[in-house]
mmCIF file of C-alpha atoms and ligand atoms in Angstrom:
data_model
loop_
_atom_site.group_PDB
_atom_site.id
_atom_site.type_symbol
_atom_site.label_atom_id
_atom_site.label_comp_id
_atom_site.label_asym_id
_atom_site.label_seq_id
_atom_site.Cartn_x
_atom_site.Cartn_y
_atom_site.Cartn_z
ATOM 1 C CA UNK A 27 -9.158 -20.073 13.340
ATOM 2 C CA UNK A 28 -10.916 -17.913 10.787
ATOM 3 C CA UNK A 29 -9.068 -16.500 7.802
ATOM 4 C CA UNK A 30 -10.093 -13.566 5.604
ATOM 5 C CA UNK A 31 -8.470 -13.626 2.170
ATOM 6 C CA UNK A 32 -9.524 -10.029 1.535
ATOM 7 C CA UNK A 33 -7.285 -7.052 0.726
ATOM 8 C CA UNK A 34 -7.831 -5.153 3.962
ATOM 9 C CA UNK A 35 -8.623 -4.891 6.684
ATOM 10 C CA UNK A 36 -6.876 -8.210 7.227
ATOM 11 C CA UNK A 37 -6.645 -10.565 10.192
ATOM 12 C CA UNK A 38 -4.571 -9.238 13.074
ATOM 13 C CA UNK A 39 -2.587 -11.523 15.391
ATOM 14 C CA UNK A 40 -4.051 -11.866 18.917
ATOM 15 C CA UNK A 41 -0.857 -10.551 20.469
ATOM 16 C CA UNK A 42 -1.109 -7.391 18.355
ATOM 17 C CA UNK A 43 -4.809 -6.902 19.134
ATOM 18 C CA UNK A 44 -4.019 -7.320 22.834
ATOM 19 C CA UNK A 45 -1.242 -4.693 22.688
ATOM 20 C CA UNK A 46 -3.961 -2.097 22.107
ATOM 21 C CA UNK A 47 -5.313 -2.564 25.630
ATOM 22 C CA UNK A 48 -2.141 -1.123 27.162
ATOM 23 C CA UNK A 49 -2.975 1.996 29.224
ATOM 24 C CA UNK A 50 -2.594 5.479 27.755
ATOM 25 C CA UNK A 51 0.313 7.709 28.766
ATOM 26 C CA UNK A 52 0.749 11.439 28.207
ATOM 27 C CA UNK A 53 2.098 11.775 24.668
ATOM 28 C CA UNK A 54 4.630 14.444 25.613
ATOM 29 C CA UNK A 55 6.358 11.885 27.748
ATOM 30 C CA UNK A 56 9.673 10.005 27.564
ATOM 31 C CA UNK A 57 8.086 6.528 27.533
ATOM 32 C CA UNK A 58 5.905 7.380 24.575
ATOM 33 C CA UNK A 59 8.698 9.196 22.754
ATOM 34 C CA UNK A 60 11.037 6.183 23.038
ATOM 35 C CA UNK A 61 8.453 3.849 21.495
ATOM 36 C CA UNK A 62 7.556 6.375 18.792
ATOM 37 C CA UNK A 63 11.233 6.772 17.851
ATOM 38 C CA UNK A 64 11.822 3.051 17.828
ATOM 39 C CA UNK A 65 8.818 2.525 15.518
ATOM 40 C CA UNK A 66 10.280 5.066 13.070
ATOM 41 C CA UNK A 67 13.674 3.326 13.186
ATOM 42 C CA UNK A 68 12.185 -0.090 12.465
ATOM 43 C CA UNK A 69 9.889 1.301 9.762
ATOM 44 C CA UNK A 70 12.971 2.603 7.925
ATOM 45 C CA UNK A 71 14.098 -1.013 7.549
ATOM 46 C CA UNK A 72 10.752 -1.963 6.007
ATOM 47 C CA UNK A 73 10.920 1.025 3.622
ATOM 48 C CA UNK A 74 14.597 0.335 2.769
ATOM 49 C CA UNK A 75 15.482 3.917 3.540
ATOM 50 C CA UNK A 76 17.679 6.017 5.754
ATOM 51 C CA UNK A 77 15.047 8.751 5.648
ATOM 52 C CA UNK A 78 12.603 9.077 8.537
ATOM 53 C CA UNK A 79 9.217 7.405 8.211
ATOM 54 C CA UNK A 80 6.275 9.569 9.191
ATOM 55 C CA UNK A 81 3.535 7.873 11.205
ATOM 56 C CA UNK A 82 0.171 9.461 10.444
ATOM 57 C CA UNK A 83 -3.013 8.842 12.370
ATOM 58 C CA UNK A 84 -5.090 8.463 9.233
ATOM 59 C CA UNK A 85 -5.686 5.799 6.667
ATOM 60 C CA UNK A 86 -3.516 5.635 3.554
ATOM 61 C CA UNK A 87 -5.776 7.966 1.577
ATOM 62 C CA UNK A 88 -4.743 10.715 4.006
ATOM 63 C CA UNK A 89 -1.171 10.396 2.794
ATOM 64 C CA UNK A 90 -2.334 10.353 -0.846
ATOM 65 C CA UNK A 91 -3.747 13.779 -0.001
ATOM 66 C CA UNK A 92 -0.533 14.784 1.791
ATOM 67 C CA UNK A 93 1.458 13.849 -1.312
ATOM 68 C CA UNK A 94 -0.343 16.152 -3.701
ATOM 69 C CA UNK A 95 -0.787 18.970 -1.155
ATOM 70 C CA UNK A 96 2.844 19.086 -0.048
ATOM 71 C CA UNK A 97 4.742 18.506 -3.253
ATOM 72 C CA UNK A 98 2.757 20.223 -6.029
ATOM 73 C CA UNK A 99 1.740 23.856 -6.357
ATOM 74 C CA UNK A 100 -0.105 23.177 -9.589
ATOM 75 C CA UNK A 101 0.741 20.320 -11.913
ATOM 76 C CA UNK A 102 0.199 16.625 -11.285
ATOM 77 C CA UNK A 103 0.367 13.661 -13.647
ATOM 78 C CA UNK A 104 -1.588 10.664 -12.340
ATOM 79 C CA UNK A 105 -0.867 7.238 -13.783
ATOM 80 C CA UNK A 106 -4.253 5.498 -13.742
ATOM 81 C CA UNK A 107 -4.634 1.749 -14.259
ATOM 82 C CA UNK A 108 -7.221 0.883 -11.622
ATOM 83 C CA UNK A 109 -9.505 2.072 -8.845
ATOM 84 C CA UNK A 110 -6.921 3.240 -6.324
ATOM 85 C CA UNK A 111 -4.842 5.032 -8.920
ATOM 86 C CA UNK A 112 -8.085 6.748 -9.998
ATOM 87 C CA UNK A 113 -8.690 7.723 -6.374
ATOM 88 C CA UNK A 114 -5.314 9.467 -6.217
ATOM 89 C CA UNK A 115 -6.251 11.377 -9.370
ATOM 90 C CA UNK A 116 -9.557 12.372 -7.717
ATOM 91 C CA UNK A 117 -7.703 13.430 -4.563
ATOM 92 C CA UNK A 118 -5.393 15.663 -6.631
ATOM 93 C CA UNK A 119 -8.289 17.230 -8.559
ATOM 94 C CA UNK A 120 -10.285 17.875 -5.383
ATOM 95 C CA UNK A 121 -7.267 19.623 -3.882
ATOM 96 C CA UNK A 122 -7.320 22.062 -6.801
ATOM 97 C CA UNK A 123 -4.276 20.701 -8.637
ATOM 98 C CA UNK A 124 -4.130 20.838 -12.433
ATOM 99 C CA UNK A 125 -4.121 17.104 -12.880
ATOM 100 C CA UNK A 126 -3.663 15.119 -16.068
ATOM 101 C CA UNK A 127 -4.285 11.423 -16.365
ATOM 102 C CA UNK A 128 -2.081 8.854 -18.038
ATOM 103 C CA UNK A 129 -4.744 6.213 -18.545
ATOM 104 C CA UNK A 130 -4.357 2.562 -19.469
ATOM 105 C CA UNK A 131 -7.094 -0.112 -19.342
ATOM 106 C CA UNK A 132 -7.679 -1.682 -15.919
ATOM 107 C CA UNK A 133 -5.589 -4.826 -15.523
ATOM 108 C CA UNK A 134 -2.722 -3.365 -17.542
ATOM 109 C CA UNK A 135 0.317 -1.540 -16.218
ATOM 110 C CA UNK A 136 2.015 1.719 -17.190
ATOM 111 C CA UNK A 137 4.847 1.169 -19.660
ATOM 112 C CA UNK A 138 7.991 3.273 -19.039
ATOM 113 C CA UNK A 139 7.836 4.535 -22.677
ATOM 114 C CA UNK A 140 4.285 5.825 -22.129
ATOM 115 C CA UNK A 141 5.389 7.737 -19.063
ATOM 116 C CA UNK A 142 8.444 9.103 -20.887
ATOM 117 C CA UNK A 143 6.218 10.343 -23.740
ATOM 118 C CA UNK A 144 3.817 12.086 -21.324
ATOM 119 C CA UNK A 145 6.701 13.793 -19.512
ATOM 120 C CA UNK A 146 8.194 15.001 -22.793
ATOM 121 C CA UNK A 147 4.907 16.638 -23.774
ATOM 122 C CA UNK A 148 4.452 18.667 -20.626
ATOM 123 C CA UNK A 149 6.277 19.549 -17.437
ATOM 124 C CA UNK A 150 4.816 18.163 -14.208
ATOM 125 C CA UNK A 151 5.806 18.869 -10.623
ATOM 126 C CA UNK A 152 4.800 15.406 -9.468
ATOM 127 C CA UNK A 153 3.767 12.081 -10.893
ATOM 128 C CA UNK A 154 1.565 9.691 -8.889
ATOM 129 C CA UNK A 155 1.901 5.920 -9.325
ATOM 130 C CA UNK A 156 0.213 3.045 -7.517
ATOM 131 C CA UNK A 157 2.643 0.158 -7.058
ATOM 132 C CA UNK A 158 0.194 -2.677 -6.422
ATOM 133 C CA UNK A 159 -3.238 -1.908 -7.891
ATOM 134 C CA UNK A 160 -5.516 -3.740 -5.457
ATOM 135 C CA UNK A 161 -8.512 -3.682 -7.795
ATOM 136 C CA UNK A 162 -6.747 -5.521 -10.626
ATOM 137 C CA UNK A 163 -3.844 -7.365 -9.005
ATOM 138 C CA UNK A 164 -1.416 -5.669 -11.424
ATOM 139 C CA UNK A 165 1.972 -4.372 -10.304
ATOM 140 C CA UNK A 166 3.409 -1.292 -11.988
ATOM 141 C CA UNK A 167 7.153 -1.492 -12.718
ATOM 142 C CA UNK A 168 7.890 1.320 -10.271
ATOM 143 C CA UNK A 169 11.668 0.952 -10.358
ATOM 144 C CA UNK A 170 11.723 1.325 -14.181
ATOM 145 C CA UNK A 171 9.130 4.095 -14.117
ATOM 146 C CA UNK A 172 11.216 6.020 -11.587
ATOM 147 C CA UNK A 173 14.302 5.635 -13.803
ATOM 148 C CA UNK A 174 12.415 7.131 -16.725
ATOM 149 C CA UNK A 175 11.277 10.110 -14.656
ATOM 150 C CA UNK A 176 14.849 10.747 -13.510
ATOM 151 C CA UNK A 177 16.061 10.639 -17.140
ATOM 152 C CA UNK A 178 13.320 12.579 -18.910
ATOM 153 C CA UNK A 179 12.166 15.045 -16.269
ATOM 154 C CA UNK A 180 14.647 15.116 -13.392
ATOM 155 C CA UNK A 181 12.769 17.795 -11.404
ATOM 156 C CA UNK A 182 9.523 15.838 -11.309
ATOM 157 C CA UNK A 183 8.907 14.191 -7.955
ATOM 158 C CA UNK A 184 7.891 10.515 -7.899
ATOM 159 C CA UNK A 185 5.004 9.742 -5.528
ATOM 160 C CA UNK A 186 4.177 6.086 -4.955
ATOM 161 C CA UNK A 187 1.235 4.430 -3.221
ATOM 162 C CA UNK A 188 2.243 0.992 -1.944
ATOM 163 C CA UNK A 189 -0.744 0.582 0.356
ATOM 164 C CA UNK A 190 -1.410 -3.053 -0.535
ATOM 165 C CA UNK A 191 2.172 -4.207 -1.101
ATOM 166 C CA UNK A 192 4.673 -2.563 1.240
ATOM 167 C CA UNK A 193 5.874 -5.104 3.833
ATOM 168 C CA UNK A 194 4.661 -7.924 1.554
ATOM 169 C CA UNK A 195 6.776 -7.100 -1.486
ATOM 170 C CA UNK A 196 10.225 -5.497 -1.578
ATOM 171 C CA UNK A 197 10.126 -1.790 -2.417
ATOM 172 C CA UNK A 198 13.401 0.052 -1.985
ATOM 173 C CA UNK A 199 12.750 3.728 -1.355
ATOM 174 C CA UNK A 200 16.384 4.893 -1.474
ATOM 175 C CA UNK A 201 17.733 2.565 -4.180
ATOM 176 C CA UNK A 202 14.828 3.223 -6.547
ATOM 177 C CA UNK A 203 15.125 7.003 -6.105
ATOM 178 C CA UNK A 204 11.543 7.576 -4.970
ATOM 179 C CA UNK A 205 10.365 10.884 -3.495
ATOM 180 C CA UNK A 206 7.323 9.852 -1.496
ATOM 181 C CA UNK A 207 6.191 6.356 -0.587
ATOM 182 C CA UNK A 208 3.067 5.714 1.434
ATOM 183 C CA UNK A 209 1.240 2.761 2.896
ATOM 184 C CA UNK A 210 -1.566 1.859 5.327
ATOM 185 C CA UNK A 211 -1.586 -0.272 8.465
ATOM 186 C CA UNK A 212 -4.458 -2.630 7.590
ATOM 187 C CA UNK A 213 -2.995 -4.474 4.613
ATOM 188 C CA UNK A 214 0.430 -6.185 4.483
ATOM 189 C CA UNK A 215 1.365 -4.826 7.924
ATOM 190 C CA UNK A 216 -1.549 -6.827 9.382
ATOM 191 C CA UNK A 217 -2.471 -4.104 11.852
ATOM 192 C CA UNK A 218 -5.892 -2.645 12.564
ATOM 193 C CA UNK A 219 -6.872 0.212 10.205
ATOM 194 C CA UNK A 220 -6.102 3.773 11.269
ATOM 195 C CA UNK A 221 -2.405 4.381 10.704
ATOM 196 C CA UNK A 222 -0.485 5.341 7.587
ATOM 197 C CA UNK A 223 3.268 5.450 7.061
ATOM 198 C CA UNK A 224 5.187 7.602 4.589
ATOM 199 C CA UNK A 225 8.775 8.414 3.644
ATOM 200 C CA UNK A 226 9.733 11.583 1.766
ATOM 201 C CA UNK A 227 13.053 12.326 0.078
ATOM 202 C CA UNK A 228 15.188 15.273 1.091
ATOM 203 C CA UNK A 229 14.545 17.060 -2.200
ATOM 204 C CA UNK A 230 10.799 16.534 -1.813
ATOM 205 C CA UNK A 231 10.869 18.118 1.651
ATOM 206 C CA UNK A 232 12.820 21.075 0.158
ATOM 207 C CA UNK A 233 10.176 21.419 -2.518
ATOM 208 C CA UNK A 234 7.431 21.388 0.133
ATOM 209 C CA UNK A 235 8.912 24.589 1.575
ATOM 210 C CA UNK A 236 7.915 26.331 -1.678
ATOM 211 C CA UNK A 237 4.388 24.920 -1.824
ATOM 212 C CA UNK A 238 1.541 27.096 -0.614
ATOM 213 C CA UNK A 239 -1.529 25.878 1.288
ATOM 214 C CA UNK A 240 -0.188 22.550 2.400
ATOM 215 C CA UNK A 241 -2.975 22.542 4.959
ATOM 216 C CA UNK A 242 -2.305 21.734 8.620
ATOM 217 C CA UNK A 243 -3.143 18.137 9.504
ATOM 218 C CA UNK A 244 -1.080 16.685 6.645
ATOM 219 C CA UNK A 245 1.613 19.364 6.491
ATOM 220 C CA UNK A 246 4.690 17.165 6.244
ATOM 221 C CA UNK A 247 6.987 20.018 7.321
ATOM 222 C CA UNK A 248 4.986 20.445 10.528
ATOM 223 C CA UNK A 249 4.963 16.680 11.114
ATOM 224 C CA UNK A 250 8.726 16.598 10.551
ATOM 225 C CA UNK A 251 9.277 19.471 12.981
ATOM 226 C CA UNK A 252 7.661 17.373 15.700
ATOM 227 C CA UNK A 253 9.089 14.048 14.540
ATOM 228 C CA UNK A 254 12.632 15.194 15.281
ATOM 229 C CA UNK A 255 11.411 15.514 18.897
ATOM 230 C CA UNK A 256 9.862 11.996 18.637
ATOM 231 C CA UNK A 257 6.419 13.508 18.769
ATOM 232 C CA UNK A 258 3.441 14.626 16.712
ATOM 233 C CA UNK A 259 1.740 18.030 16.356
ATOM 234 C CA UNK A 260 -1.627 16.452 17.257
ATOM 235 C CA UNK A 261 -2.569 13.650 19.644
ATOM 236 C CA UNK A 262 -1.372 10.412 18.068
ATOM 237 C CA UNK A 263 -3.534 7.259 17.906
ATOM 238 C CA UNK A 264 -1.727 5.749 20.851
ATOM 239 C CA UNK A 265 -3.387 2.303 20.997
ATOM 240 C CA UNK A 266 -2.505 1.766 17.345
ATOM 241 C CA UNK A 267 1.082 2.720 18.025
ATOM 242 C CA UNK A 268 1.247 0.112 20.838
ATOM 243 C CA UNK A 269 0.057 -2.410 18.246
ATOM 244 C CA UNK A 270 2.597 -1.173 15.661
ATOM 245 C CA UNK A 271 5.388 -1.537 18.219
ATOM 246 C CA UNK A 272 4.559 -5.222 18.740
ATOM 247 C CA UNK A 273 3.899 -5.968 15.069
ATOM 248 C CA UNK A 274 7.194 -4.460 13.849
ATOM 249 C CA UNK A 275 9.037 -6.813 16.189
ATOM 250 C CA UNK A 276 7.064 -9.769 14.851
ATOM 251 C CA UNK A 277 7.778 -8.711 11.248
ATOM 252 C CA UNK A 278 11.500 -8.275 11.818
ATOM 253 C CA UNK A 279 11.640 -11.584 13.737
ATOM 254 C CA UNK A 280 10.204 -13.329 10.672
ATOM 255 C CA UNK A 281 12.821 -11.488 8.585
ATOM 256 C CA UNK A 282 11.840 -9.163 5.752
ATOM 257 C CA UNK A 283 13.282 -11.398 3.020
ATOM 258 C CA UNK A 284 11.425 -14.393 4.472
ATOM 259 C CA UNK A 285 8.288 -12.310 4.573
ATOM 260 C CA UNK A 286 8.638 -11.323 0.909
ATOM 261 C CA UNK A 287 9.359 -14.951 -0.046
ATOM 262 C CA UNK A 288 6.253 -16.122 1.854
ATOM 263 C CA UNK A 289 4.080 -13.645 -0.074
ATOM 264 C CA UNK A 290 5.662 -14.643 -3.412
ATOM 265 C CA UNK A 291 5.061 -18.337 -2.683
ATOM 266 C CA UNK A 292 1.420 -17.718 -1.732
ATOM 267 C CA UNK A 293 0.875 -15.727 -4.943
ATOM 268 C CA UNK A 294 2.450 -18.428 -7.106
ATOM 269 C CA UNK A 295 0.429 -21.220 -5.498
ATOM 270 C CA UNK A 296 -2.818 -19.251 -5.848
ATOM 271 C CA UNK A 297 -2.196 -18.158 -9.434
ATOM 272 C CA UNK A 298 -0.983 -21.617 -10.556
ATOM 273 C CA UNK A 299 -4.105 -23.191 -9.049
ATOM 274 C CA UNK A 300 -6.398 -20.698 -10.810
ATOM 275 C CA UNK A 301 -4.683 -21.249 -14.181
ATOM 276 C CA UNK A 302 -4.846 -25.033 -13.721
ATOM 277 C CA UNK A 303 -8.590 -24.636 -13.131
ATOM 278 C CA UNK A 304 -9.116 -22.585 -16.294
ATOM 279 C CA UNK A 305 -9.158 -19.135 -14.729
ATOM 280 C CA UNK A 306 -6.487 -16.648 -15.767
ATOM 281 C CA UNK A 307 -5.235 -13.834 -13.563
ATOM 282 C CA UNK A 308 -6.315 -10.451 -14.960
ATOM 283 C CA UNK A 309 -2.768 -9.038 -15.072
ATOM 284 C CA UNK A 310 -0.180 -10.270 -17.561
ATOM 285 C CA UNK A 311 2.539 -12.660 -16.487
ATOM 286 C CA UNK A 312 5.441 -10.787 -14.925
ATOM 287 C CA UNK A 313 3.126 -8.065 -13.588
ATOM 288 C CA UNK A 314 1.056 -10.134 -11.151
ATOM 289 C CA UNK A 315 0.757 -9.070 -7.554
ATOM 290 C CA UNK A 316 2.426 -10.999 -4.749
ATOM 291 C CA UNK A 317 -0.180 -9.863 -2.254
ATOM 292 C CA UNK A 318 -3.547 -10.043 -4.015
ATOM 293 C CA UNK A 319 -4.560 -12.249 -6.942
ATOM 294 C CA UNK A 320 -7.318 -10.789 -9.122
ATOM 295 C CA UNK A 321 -8.596 -13.624 -11.299
ATOM 296 C CA UNK A 322 -11.046 -13.760 -14.211
ATOM 297 C CA UNK A 323 -14.168 -15.628 -13.187
ATOM 298 C CA UNK A 324 -14.280 -17.621 -16.435
ATOM 299 C CA UNK A 325 -16.002 -20.579 -14.776
ATOM 300 C CA UNK A 326 -18.889 -18.315 -13.825
ATOM 301 C CA UNK A 327 -18.779 -19.011 -10.106
ATOM 302 C CA UNK A 328 -21.423 -17.266 -8.022
ATOM 303 C CA UNK A 329 -19.004 -15.414 -5.730
ATOM 304 C CA UNK A 330 -21.674 -14.778 -3.089
ATOM 305 C CA UNK A 331 -22.517 -18.492 -2.991
ATOM 306 C CA UNK A 332 -18.832 -19.405 -2.954
ATOM 307 C CA UNK A 333 -18.311 -17.121 0.042
ATOM 308 C CA UNK A 334 -21.339 -18.647 1.793
ATOM 309 C CA UNK A 335 -19.711 -22.055 1.291
ATOM 310 C CA UNK A 336 -16.312 -20.785 2.479
ATOM 311 C CA UNK A 337 -17.976 -19.260 5.531
ATOM 312 C CA UNK A 338 -18.888 -22.752 6.751
ATOM 313 C CA UNK A 339 -15.119 -23.285 6.910
ATOM 314 C CA UNK A 340 -14.435 -19.863 8.510
ATOM 315 C CA UNK A 341 -12.873 -18.396 5.371
ATOM 316 C CA UNK A 342 -13.809 -15.762 2.808
ATOM 317 C CA UNK A 343 -12.431 -14.196 -0.352
ATOM 318 C CA UNK A 344 -13.229 -10.845 -2.008
ATOM 319 C CA UNK A 345 -15.397 -10.164 -5.016
ATOM 320 C CA UNK A 346 -14.040 -8.067 -7.882
ATOM 321 C CA UNK A 347 -13.839 -4.311 -7.372
ATOM 322 C CA UNK A 348 -16.336 -1.901 -8.964
ATOM 323 C CA UNK A 349 -16.988 -2.797 -12.594
ATOM 324 C CA UNK A 350 -14.960 -5.972 -12.137
ATOM 325 C CA UNK A 351 -17.458 -7.360 -9.585
ATOM 326 C CA UNK A 352 -18.482 -10.961 -10.432
ATOM 327 C CA UNK A 353 -16.334 -10.765 -13.594
ATOM 328 C CA UNK A 354 -13.319 -11.283 -11.364
ATOM 329 C CA UNK A 355 -12.713 -12.421 -7.815
ATOM 330 C CA UNK A 356 -9.823 -11.548 -5.542
ATOM 331 C CA UNK A 357 -7.833 -13.721 -3.204
ATOM 332 C CA UNK A 358 -5.661 -11.639 -0.923
ATOM 333 C CA UNK A 359 -2.659 -13.433 0.537
ATOM 334 C CA UNK A 360 -1.062 -10.854 2.750
ATOM 335 C CA UNK A 361 -0.150 -10.119 6.333
ATOM 336 C CA UNK A 362 -0.633 -13.078 8.660
ATOM 337 C CA UNK A 363 -1.807 -15.514 5.935
ATOM 338 C CA UNK A 364 0.477 -18.510 5.431
ATOM 339 C CA UNK A 365 0.991 -20.922 2.543
ATOM 340 C CA UNK A 366 -0.818 -23.578 4.588
ATOM 341 C CA UNK A 367 -3.840 -21.229 4.849
ATOM 342 C CA UNK A 368 -3.769 -20.697 1.071
ATOM 343 C CA UNK A 369 -3.635 -24.462 0.478
ATOM 344 C CA UNK A 370 -6.624 -24.933 2.763
ATOM 345 C CA UNK A 371 -8.559 -22.265 0.858
ATOM 346 C CA UNK A 372 -7.742 -23.747 -2.536
ATOM 347 C CA UNK A 373 -8.782 -27.215 -1.350
ATOM 348 C CA UNK A 374 -12.126 -25.727 -0.267
ATOM 349 C CA UNK A 375 -12.506 -23.982 -3.645
ATOM 350 C CA UNK A 376 -11.786 -27.314 -5.342
ATOM 351 C CA UNK A 377 -14.619 -28.814 -3.333
ATOM 352 C CA UNK A 378 -16.905 -25.936 -4.302
ATOM 353 C CA UNK A 379 -16.140 -26.262 -8.032
ATOM 354 C CA UNK A 380 -17.136 -29.941 -7.858
ATOM 355 C CA UNK A 381 -20.599 -28.970 -6.576
ATOM 356 C CA UNK A 382 -21.208 -26.651 -9.546
HETATM 357 C C1 LIG B 401 -6.660 0.164 0.290
HETATM 358 C C2 LIG B 401 -5.933 1.015 -0.675
HETATM 359 C C3 LIG B 401 -5.962 2.415 -0.592
HETATM 360 C C4 LIG B 401 -6.817 3.137 0.395
HETATM 361 O O1 LIG B 401 -6.200 3.032 1.649
HETATM 362 P P1 LIG B 401 -7.001 3.475 2.960
HETATM 363 O O2 LIG B 401 -6.022 3.057 4.028
HETATM 364 O O3 LIG B 401 -8.273 2.695 2.953
HETATM 365 O O4 LIG B 401 -7.217 4.929 2.880
HETATM 366 C C5 LIG B 401 -5.177 3.156 -1.449
HETATM 367 N N1 LIG B 401 -4.406 2.554 -2.364
HETATM 368 C C6 LIG B 401 -4.347 1.213 -2.491
HETATM 369 C C7 LIG B 401 -3.470 0.615 -3.529
HETATM 370 C C8 LIG B 401 -5.115 0.406 -1.650
HETATM 371 O O5 LIG B 401 -5.067 -0.930 -1.770
#
């Protein structure tokens, strides 16, 4: 069996791939509506929320766009500590929002005091935060950041991208007081790419009513109007929803806590191995991702050659992202990957290091 230790798209179980071959049905139809409703109900468990979870036929970036279009008329503060956080900033700017950046060096995380200071200086309608920065393997302390927003600027809505962590790490939408939480299908959910899931708070949906030019495709009020009828305004990506239906059952059969523990164990094993071999994770201790380890390539491995070697064993890892290419490498341990898979990879990397 081949294994891709890359942060999306990840390996999909055969059973889930096969579910996509189920025949199409009319989407304004009871059979479809029942499955669509049941997916929403099970997604709420994964999001730790009693709010509905919107299923969007788009990738996660589509819901980044939905976030800024629906919840801000003008002002956005983007917390930027890596490539995907920077993308959300770019998305906000390109949608015409007056967007400021709270910048920290890549690999670092946003400190609650920094966010508090920025919110005291200026009023923002929304703040955007990436939970698990896939480029750097650093995890922002979203729970603490949300607390600070509630204290310092209670009207500011808290928008969180958990594309590479939700369903692999525990993120509690209701308990943490978040306003919008989005993720994609092709990372920790271990589904094919093409779906995105998002929960919005009641107060955020109220705010959306006052926001002009929300667009059509990602108008969350329009999506909600149809969701209450277990439907979508446009034709949904039906084959992907058949796959989601099967995968949610598999995830809940594993048990969410077991799933989170599996990801934590894989991260610890990977990061301990790297440290023992003289290569430090980029993020500081306490802020290291459970789903993707970004590690400094201090031994000067040729990542292309390493991947060619791993390919002979039907495995591959990811190079660093953007400017971090070759300076870091990334081992994703998410979705269907098991601790046994990680151990097999690390044994192969051991073998590779000996040939250097
Ligand atoms: C992959 C990723 C994205 C982009 O998601 P798409 O589904 O490719 O649009 C956004 N944010 C983070 C943190 C990611 O890892």
